[in-house]
Amino acid sequence: MRLRTMALLAAGSLTAAGTLVAALPPASAASVGCTVTYKIASQWTGGFQGDVAIKNLGDPLSSWTLGFDFPDSGQKVTQGWSATWSQSGAHVTAASMSWNGPLATNASTGIGFTGSYTGSNPVPTAFTLNGVACTGGVTTPSTSPSTSPSGSPSTSPTVTPTGPAPALKVSGNKFVTTSGAERRLYGVNRSGGEFACIQGNGIWDGPMDQSSIDAMRGWKIRTVRVPLNEECWLGTANVPAAYGGANYQTAVKNYVNLLVQNGITPIVEMHWNYGLYTGTSSGCSDVKATCQKPMPDAQYAPSFWTGVATAFKGNDAVILDLFNEPYPERATGDATSGWKCWRDGGTCNGIGYQVAGFQGLVNTVRATGATNVIMIGGLAYSNDLSQWLTYKPTDPLNNLAAFSHIYNFNTCANTTCWNSQLAPVAAQVPLTLSEIGENDCAHGFIDGLMDWADTNKVGYLGWTWNTWDCSSGPSLISNHNGTATNFGQGIKDRLARVSN
């Protein structure tokens, strides 16, 4: 997707650092109690991200305030999400928002923040809920903690994984597991990792923790596409040190591994890359990786894919998507020269940098020893697959798949085009519509598209699992608990029927 809102929260990265589990006590005559997991999710020189998961064990709450004290005077909350954060001295409070204040018995919610520190960064050792100190259990019960006030079992939004995501490979025009079971890719995109880092706003856009994945599993999401930034992964001088290089790589690897552990297939892809392009359909005049460029660059893309492929080598549950939305034909002037640039790279007319073609990037990935499935889109921002089979790169493992992006404002946005351009590809290799959406906050267009995809045994991923204004571009949720927008409801309803 090349049109997106850039209003961001400063989110940190996700790594395992420190974990503290505490129980919170009663706040009033009603039964109150909860467990809190506080994690230093990522830490860099002078800064860190804290993730906090709260589970209500007592009577249902209409609102809540979490309190704790930082052990070190140099620890400060700088920005937070999913709660109203404040700090006075060492004392920190996080008050619920209107959308996550109601918390049923055994329900959970996740909040987080970025912080700064000087000296050491120890974890807090005590918490309060609604002002009452932790006693380690539930007190003054008015109903059983396992039931609602009516006596019926209460339900938790957490969905327990049935096992990790399976290793996948290409077999004809299907993705199959090692046992031969077919698995189509149904799910969403999770934007943020492609832009926040290069803009100096953290690594992610909002929480990337277990609670956020629980919300995804509540939608029966089984695939998550994770857009990445080439320069952030490599840690070039254009990226703030806190958000690039090893910090960025660790955050990506931890999030991808968390998806796998939860039974969700991750697709990691290069979304924004280095290279100066100011020609037709240019997204920006910046040489840095701050917008969508027409093709991967030969200067950094091979190093990016060597690093990413090496990071996930041996884990064939992870799919590698070589590049978001190629559009070389806009620069070269016609489809034939565009497809040649797409496959072969090198010097491409109208593109001011040396291009890394997809044949070369397939070779780069395989040179690492990685056997992961590789996905490649087409021309016209991955909307044109008309010559994909003709120019398909060779792969010694025969483990290539195709993807397309379909929006209501694209050229190929009707069944006639899908039948002529997409269906022949889907008959030969696995095809996934890895971005689908519409710009009207409705779901009439994608309903018809998903009908076509289901008939043709094609997977699809909604753009995007981010809390942006739906009127400015397709966004699936209005909060990170997974409340669907009107557009998102169409994806959610369909996943409930087709995902397994």
XYZ file of C-alpha atoms in Angstrom:
500
model
C 0.000 0.000 0.000
C 1.517 3.365 -0.977
C -1.170 5.669 0.471
C -1.139 5.594 4.267
C -1.567 7.816 7.309
C 1.718 8.715 9.020
C 0.371 9.720 12.441
C 2.409 7.494 14.737
C 2.991 6.607 18.359
C 6.598 6.194 19.406
C 6.737 2.454 19.843
C 9.842 0.505 20.828
C 11.066 -2.899 19.803
C 10.120 -6.319 21.101
C 12.716 -8.503 22.805
C 12.648 -10.644 25.903
C 14.441 -8.849 28.708
C 12.822 -8.850 32.129
C 9.476 -10.250 33.270
C 7.632 -9.728 36.535
C 4.298 -11.310 37.392
C 2.313 -9.760 40.234
C -1.192 -10.090 41.571
C -3.329 -7.040 42.283
C -5.845 -6.718 45.126
C -9.311 -5.325 45.719
C -10.188 -1.716 45.091
C -13.615 -1.620 46.722
C -16.288 -3.881 48.136
C -16.465 -5.630 44.781
C -14.076 -8.482 44.128
C -10.869 -7.113 42.606
C -7.715 -8.895 41.598
C -5.519 -9.296 38.585
C -2.196 -10.471 37.288
C 0.255 -8.097 35.685
C 3.147 -9.020 33.441
C 5.672 -6.233 33.031
C 8.337 -6.764 30.389
C 11.284 -4.672 29.296
C 10.470 -5.527 25.718
C 13.495 -3.814 24.204
C 16.366 -1.740 25.542
C 18.962 0.485 23.946
C 21.373 3.090 25.274
C 19.281 5.487 27.345
C 15.917 4.127 26.223
C 13.581 1.160 26.384
C 10.094 -0.121 25.638
C 7.894 -1.486 28.418
C 4.994 -3.854 27.704
C 2.370 -4.419 30.402
C -0.328 -7.098 30.280
C -3.203 -6.882 32.781
C -5.651 -9.695 33.475
C -8.719 -9.016 35.622
C -9.420 -11.851 38.070
C -12.188 -10.154 40.015
C -15.614 -8.733 39.261
C -16.061 -6.921 35.951
C -14.534 -3.427 35.863
C -15.939 -0.411 34.071
C -12.575 1.375 34.257
C -9.194 0.877 35.882
C -5.987 2.650 36.830
C -2.717 0.808 37.124
C -0.016 2.222 39.379
C 3.616 1.361 40.044
C 6.886 2.989 41.089
C 10.074 2.909 39.074
C 12.918 1.624 41.286
C 15.467 4.044 39.807
C 15.079 7.834 39.795
C 16.393 8.031 36.232
C 13.542 5.992 34.737
C 10.896 8.027 32.890
C 7.877 7.309 30.708
C 8.276 9.343 27.521
C 5.228 8.197 25.531
C 2.621 5.461 25.842
C -0.322 3.792 24.162
C -3.635 2.134 25.071
C -3.829 4.134 28.331
C -3.456 7.695 29.641
C 0.051 7.660 31.110
C 1.368 10.086 33.713
C 4.337 10.220 36.062
C 5.067 12.153 39.246
C 8.529 11.532 40.581
C 9.016 7.765 40.495
C 5.274 7.006 40.569
C 3.613 6.035 37.285
C -0.096 5.679 36.581
C -1.842 4.325 33.501
C -5.590 5.019 33.308
C -7.840 3.056 30.977
C -9.225 4.535 27.786
C -12.944 4.538 26.985
C -12.577 1.509 24.725
C -10.544 -0.716 27.075
C -11.931 0.408 30.448
C -14.580 -2.319 30.617
C -12.716 -5.471 31.636
C -14.740 -8.615 32.280
C -13.749 -11.332 34.729
C -10.733 -13.205 33.340
C -10.399 -10.693 30.482
C -7.008 -9.276 29.559
C -5.694 -6.093 28.010
C -2.278 -4.905 26.951
C -0.726 -1.456 27.272
C 2.763 -0.165 26.662
C 5.139 2.753 26.660
C 8.544 3.948 25.624
C 10.814 5.267 28.332
C 14.218 6.685 29.106
C 16.671 5.803 31.838
C 20.029 6.781 33.265
C 22.199 4.297 35.085
C 20.259 1.047 35.531
C 16.808 0.043 34.321
C 15.332 -2.363 36.922
C 11.736 -3.631 36.725
C 9.116 -2.377 39.211
C 8.432 -4.693 42.152
C 4.899 -3.677 43.188
C 1.680 -2.658 41.480
C -1.715 -1.276 42.423
C -5.083 -1.542 40.744
C -7.447 1.363 41.366
C -5.220 2.517 44.203
C -5.110 -0.647 46.322
C -1.804 -2.381 47.053
C -1.207 -5.905 45.778
C -2.122 -8.726 48.170
C -1.573 -11.642 45.848
C -5.168 -12.717 45.334
C -8.833 -11.861 44.875
C -10.660 -10.441 47.874
C -14.274 -9.627 48.823
C -15.728 -11.824 46.089
C -19.298 -11.095 45.067
C -19.319 -13.829 42.452
C -16.962 -16.637 41.590
C -13.974 -15.333 39.630
C -14.728 -17.909 36.939
C -18.300 -16.736 36.384
C -20.047 -13.563 35.413
C -22.574 -11.961 37.797
C -25.314 -13.952 36.068
C -23.520 -17.184 36.886
C -22.661 -18.023 33.303
C -19.020 -18.727 32.408
C -17.113 -15.625 31.470
C -14.904 -15.710 28.418
C -11.368 -14.453 27.934
C -10.325 -12.800 24.677
C -7.155 -14.878 24.697
C -7.169 -17.696 22.159
C -4.873 -20.546 23.126
C -2.644 -21.628 20.246
C -2.986 -25.233 19.127
C 0.677 -25.312 18.136
C 3.303 -23.342 16.232
C 2.859 -22.341 12.611
C 3.849 -25.187 10.291
C 6.766 -25.249 7.898
C 5.471 -24.622 4.373
C 6.640 -25.413 0.863
C 5.261 -25.057 -2.641
C 3.658 -28.097 -4.237
C 2.241 -27.269 -7.648
C -0.137 -24.371 -7.073
C -0.563 -24.965 -3.333
C 1.223 -24.285 -0.078
C 1.530 -27.529 1.837
C 2.860 -28.560 5.221
C 5.455 -31.297 5.712
C 2.567 -33.765 6.064
C 1.132 -32.637 2.716
C -1.850 -30.701 4.134
C -2.864 -27.644 2.092
C -2.674 -24.274 3.835
C -3.903 -21.067 2.252
C -2.769 -17.710 3.599
C -5.600 -15.810 5.287
C -4.949 -12.805 7.490
C -3.752 -9.217 7.654
C -0.840 -6.870 7.205
C 0.782 -5.256 10.268
C 2.235 -1.971 9.096
C 4.732 0.122 11.065
C 8.121 -1.527 10.726
C 8.613 0.040 7.315
C 8.314 3.695 8.366
C 8.511 4.401 12.120
C 12.246 3.668 12.331
C 13.358 5.841 9.416
C 11.174 8.676 10.748
C 12.715 8.450 14.215
C 9.444 7.381 15.843
C 10.446 3.995 17.225
C 10.329 0.611 15.546
C 6.623 -0.255 15.467
C 3.291 1.536 15.285
C 1.596 0.406 18.502
C 1.934 -2.806 20.512
C 3.501 -5.928 19.006
C 3.093 -8.161 22.054
C 1.187 -11.272 23.078
C -1.988 -9.321 23.836
C -2.025 -7.843 20.336
C -1.557 -11.299 18.846
C -4.364 -12.635 21.048
C -6.619 -10.024 19.458
C -5.547 -11.213 16.019
C -6.266 -14.814 16.920
C -9.709 -13.714 18.035
C -10.293 -12.855 14.356
C -8.946 -16.285 13.299
C -6.010 -14.583 11.599
C -3.546 -17.237 10.458
C -1.089 -15.116 8.449
C 0.503 -11.737 9.226
C 2.587 -9.840 6.684
C 5.294 -7.706 8.326
C 6.611 -4.821 6.165
C 10.254 -3.916 6.796
C 12.609 -1.055 5.991
C 15.839 -1.893 4.204
C 17.962 0.814 5.833
C 16.602 0.146 9.323
C 17.514 -3.537 9.069
C 21.023 -2.683 7.881
C 21.458 0.178 10.354
C 22.652 2.788 7.846
C 23.631 6.284 8.919
C 20.196 7.533 7.832
C 18.484 5.696 10.704
C 18.589 6.702 14.399
C 20.852 4.194 16.118
C 18.171 3.251 18.657
C 15.856 2.067 15.884
C 18.259 0.473 13.423
C 20.755 -2.322 13.024
C 20.859 -4.887 15.817
C 17.988 -3.268 17.758
C 15.712 -3.366 14.720
C 16.761 -6.883 13.730
C 16.127 -8.212 17.221
C 12.706 -6.597 17.335
C 11.754 -8.112 13.980
C 13.054 -11.566 14.847
C 11.272 -11.597 18.193
C 7.956 -10.517 16.696
C 8.192 -13.023 13.857
C 9.076 -15.805 16.280
C 6.153 -14.807 18.519
C 3.813 -15.104 15.539
C 5.159 -18.561 14.764
C 4.737 -19.669 18.381
C 1.094 -18.583 18.174
C 0.391 -20.653 15.076
C 0.483 -17.648 12.718
C 2.439 -17.743 9.452
C 4.655 -14.621 9.137
C 5.486 -13.032 5.803
C 8.483 -10.700 6.050
C 8.953 -8.283 3.178
C 11.036 -5.346 2.001
C 8.647 -2.404 1.811
C 10.778 0.748 1.619
C 14.318 0.895 0.208
C 17.206 3.170 -0.672
C 17.563 4.836 -4.091
C 16.807 8.155 -5.754
C 13.804 8.096 -8.080
C 11.922 11.196 -9.200
C 10.266 9.905 -12.362
C 6.683 8.944 -13.150
C 4.646 7.982 -10.053
C 7.512 8.896 -7.727
C 6.527 8.630 -4.079
C 9.211 11.081 -2.897
C 12.392 12.794 -4.036
C 14.372 11.405 -1.095
C 17.224 8.970 -1.739
C 16.617 7.485 1.710
C 14.161 4.648 2.348
C 11.284 6.990 3.163
C 8.810 5.971 0.470
C 7.978 3.319 -2.100
C 10.595 3.077 -4.883
C 9.975 1.336 -8.245
C 12.392 -1.560 -7.632
C 14.886 -2.850 -5.050
C 18.328 -1.245 -5.243
C 21.511 -3.154 -6.044
C 23.464 -1.212 -3.406
C 21.672 -2.497 -0.307
C 18.964 -5.001 -1.259
C 21.282 -8.021 -1.586
C 22.749 -7.304 1.868
C 19.254 -6.885 3.288
C 18.107 -10.225 1.921
C 21.306 -11.978 2.920
C 20.672 -10.807 6.481
C 16.940 -11.544 6.558
C 17.306 -14.954 4.920
C 20.106 -15.866 7.309
C 17.992 -14.763 10.282
C 15.122 -17.094 9.339
C 17.080 -19.871 7.673
C 15.977 -23.192 9.095
C 12.506 -21.917 9.991
C 10.360 -22.672 6.961
C 7.255 -21.415 8.757
C 8.486 -17.942 7.712
C 7.769 -16.755 4.156
C 10.040 -14.236 2.423
C 8.382 -11.542 0.257
C 11.110 -9.926 -1.849
C 9.555 -6.506 -2.502
C 6.305 -4.743 -1.824
C 5.035 -3.053 -4.983
C 7.288 -2.892 -8.053
C 6.422 -0.350 -10.737
C 9.470 -0.281 -13.069
C 7.268 0.063 -16.189
C 6.355 3.596 -15.048
C 10.041 4.500 -15.382
C 11.104 2.400 -18.378
C 8.089 3.417 -20.452
C 6.427 0.113 -21.355
C 5.488 -3.272 -19.940
C 8.091 -5.333 -21.843
C 11.051 -3.279 -20.623
C 9.428 -3.147 -17.208
C 9.208 -6.935 -16.933
C 12.834 -7.307 -18.084
C 13.934 -4.833 -15.405
C 11.736 -6.703 -12.911
C 13.515 -9.985 -13.566
C 17.060 -8.967 -14.526
C 17.731 -5.655 -12.787
C 20.875 -3.728 -13.658
C 20.557 -0.431 -15.515
C 16.862 0.262 -16.097
C 15.783 3.231 -18.206
C 14.393 6.043 -16.064
C 15.618 4.653 -12.730
C 18.611 6.565 -11.428
C 20.091 3.757 -9.355
C 21.273 0.256 -10.179
C 18.399 -2.161 -9.741
C 18.437 -5.544 -8.034
C 16.266 -7.794 -10.189
C 14.227 -10.584 -8.677
C 16.290 -13.351 -10.245
C 19.340 -11.963 -8.473
C 17.491 -11.668 -5.164
C 16.217 -15.250 -5.409
C 19.843 -16.282 -5.925
C 20.902 -14.170 -2.939
C 18.379 -15.842 -0.643
C 19.272 -19.348 -1.785
C 23.013 -18.625 -1.418
C 22.467 -18.381 2.345
C 21.116 -21.924 2.456
C 17.599 -20.691 3.271
C 14.887 -22.990 1.912
C 11.939 -20.727 2.818
C 9.100 -20.058 0.402
C 9.803 -16.900 -1.626
C 6.920 -14.673 -2.809
C 7.151 -12.153 -5.668
C 4.591 -9.622 -6.908
C 4.117 -8.163 -10.390
C 4.170 -4.764 -12.076
C 1.914 -1.751 -11.451
C 2.326 -1.893 -7.689
C 1.878 -5.688 -7.775
C -1.505 -5.241 -9.467
C -0.392 -6.571 -12.882
C 0.503 -10.286 -13.126
C -0.068 -10.550 -16.883
C 3.528 -11.645 -17.664
C 4.472 -13.080 -14.280
C 4.694 -16.654 -15.570
C 6.706 -15.578 -18.628
C 9.325 -13.739 -16.579
C 9.195 -15.934 -13.462
C 12.705 -16.298 -11.966
C 14.217 -19.745 -11.715
C 14.591 -21.305 -8.285
C 16.631 -24.464 -7.692
C 14.132 -25.461 -5.006
C 11.000 -24.698 -7.090
C 9.702 -22.895 -4.020
C 8.385 -19.656 -5.528
C 4.892 -18.216 -5.078
C 3.117 -15.178 -6.506
C 1.224 -12.352 -4.864
C -0.945 -9.496 -6.051
C -2.335 -6.342 -4.437
C -5.940 -5.472 -5.210
C -7.755 -2.275 -4.217
C -10.925 -0.759 -5.576
C -8.907 2.076 -7.158
C -6.510 -0.229 -9.072
C -6.626 -0.914 -12.819
C -7.137 -4.654 -12.284
C -10.153 -4.367 -10.001
C -12.880 -6.477 -11.611
C -13.620 -10.131 -12.265
C -12.799 -9.851 -15.969
C -9.248 -8.762 -15.170
C -8.873 -11.240 -12.320
C -9.926 -14.083 -14.585
C -7.538 -13.034 -17.342
C -4.500 -12.028 -15.262
C -4.702 -13.760 -11.887
C -6.426 -17.066 -12.582
C -3.714 -18.370 -14.980
C -1.041 -17.649 -12.357
C -3.124 -19.286 -9.609
C -3.379 -22.401 -11.773
C 0.408 -22.737 -11.861
C 1.777 -21.488 -8.515
C 0.312 -20.545 -5.126
C -1.228 -17.078 -5.341
C -2.051 -14.807 -2.413
C -3.689 -11.391 -2.569
C -1.306 -10.100 0.073
C -2.940 -6.656 0.243
C -6.646 -6.103 -0.333
C -8.714 -3.075 0.554
C -10.927 -0.190 -0.436
C -10.816 3.528 0.316
C -14.435 4.057 1.366
C -14.476 2.466 4.840
C -16.872 -0.171 3.482
C -16.384 -3.792 2.469
C -18.594 -4.253 -0.591
C -15.613 -4.359 -2.965
C -13.525 -6.767 -0.922
C -16.550 -9.014 -0.340
C -16.748 -9.600 -4.086
C -12.971 -9.963 -4.355
C -12.875 -12.552 -1.568
C -15.739 -14.433 -3.246
C -13.598 -14.649 -6.380
C -10.525 -15.659 -4.384
C -12.392 -18.401 -2.528
C -13.680 -19.812 -5.808
C -10.164 -19.842 -7.244
C -8.491 -21.163 -4.072
C -6.493 -17.959 -3.550
C -5.549 -16.553 -0.128
C -5.916 -12.927 0.964
C -4.628 -10.479 3.578
C -6.399 -7.274 4.590
C -4.575 -3.953 4.746
C -3.964 -3.115 7.575
C -4.015 -4.054 11.301
C -3.402 -0.448 12.413
C -5.636 2.078 14.161
C -5.599 4.726 11.448
C -8.475 6.822 10.170
C -10.336 4.537 7.772
C -11.275 7.519 5.597
C -7.611 8.119 4.730
C -6.911 4.531 3.681
C -7.946 0.987 4.541
C -7.515 0.249 8.261
C -9.023 -2.811 9.897
C -9.234 -1.823 13.561
C -10.137 1.173 15.696
C -8.162 -0.033 18.730
C -5.551 -2.648 19.491
C -8.052 -4.872 21.264
C -9.228 -5.741 17.757
C -12.429 -3.693 17.471
C -13.204 -3.771 13.744
C -13.835 -0.746 11.581
C -16.699 -1.092 9.122
C -14.137 -2.090 6.493
C -12.440 -4.479 8.901
C -15.713 -6.182 9.742
C -15.822 -7.551 6.213
C -12.413 -9.207 6.673
C -13.258 -10.408 10.180
C -16.527 -12.029 9.096
C -14.854 -13.776 6.176
C -11.932 -15.090 8.224
C -14.398 -16.569 10.705
C -15.735 -18.708 7.853
C -12.643 -19.687 5.884
C -9.700 -19.727 8.304
C -8.795 -22.900 10.176
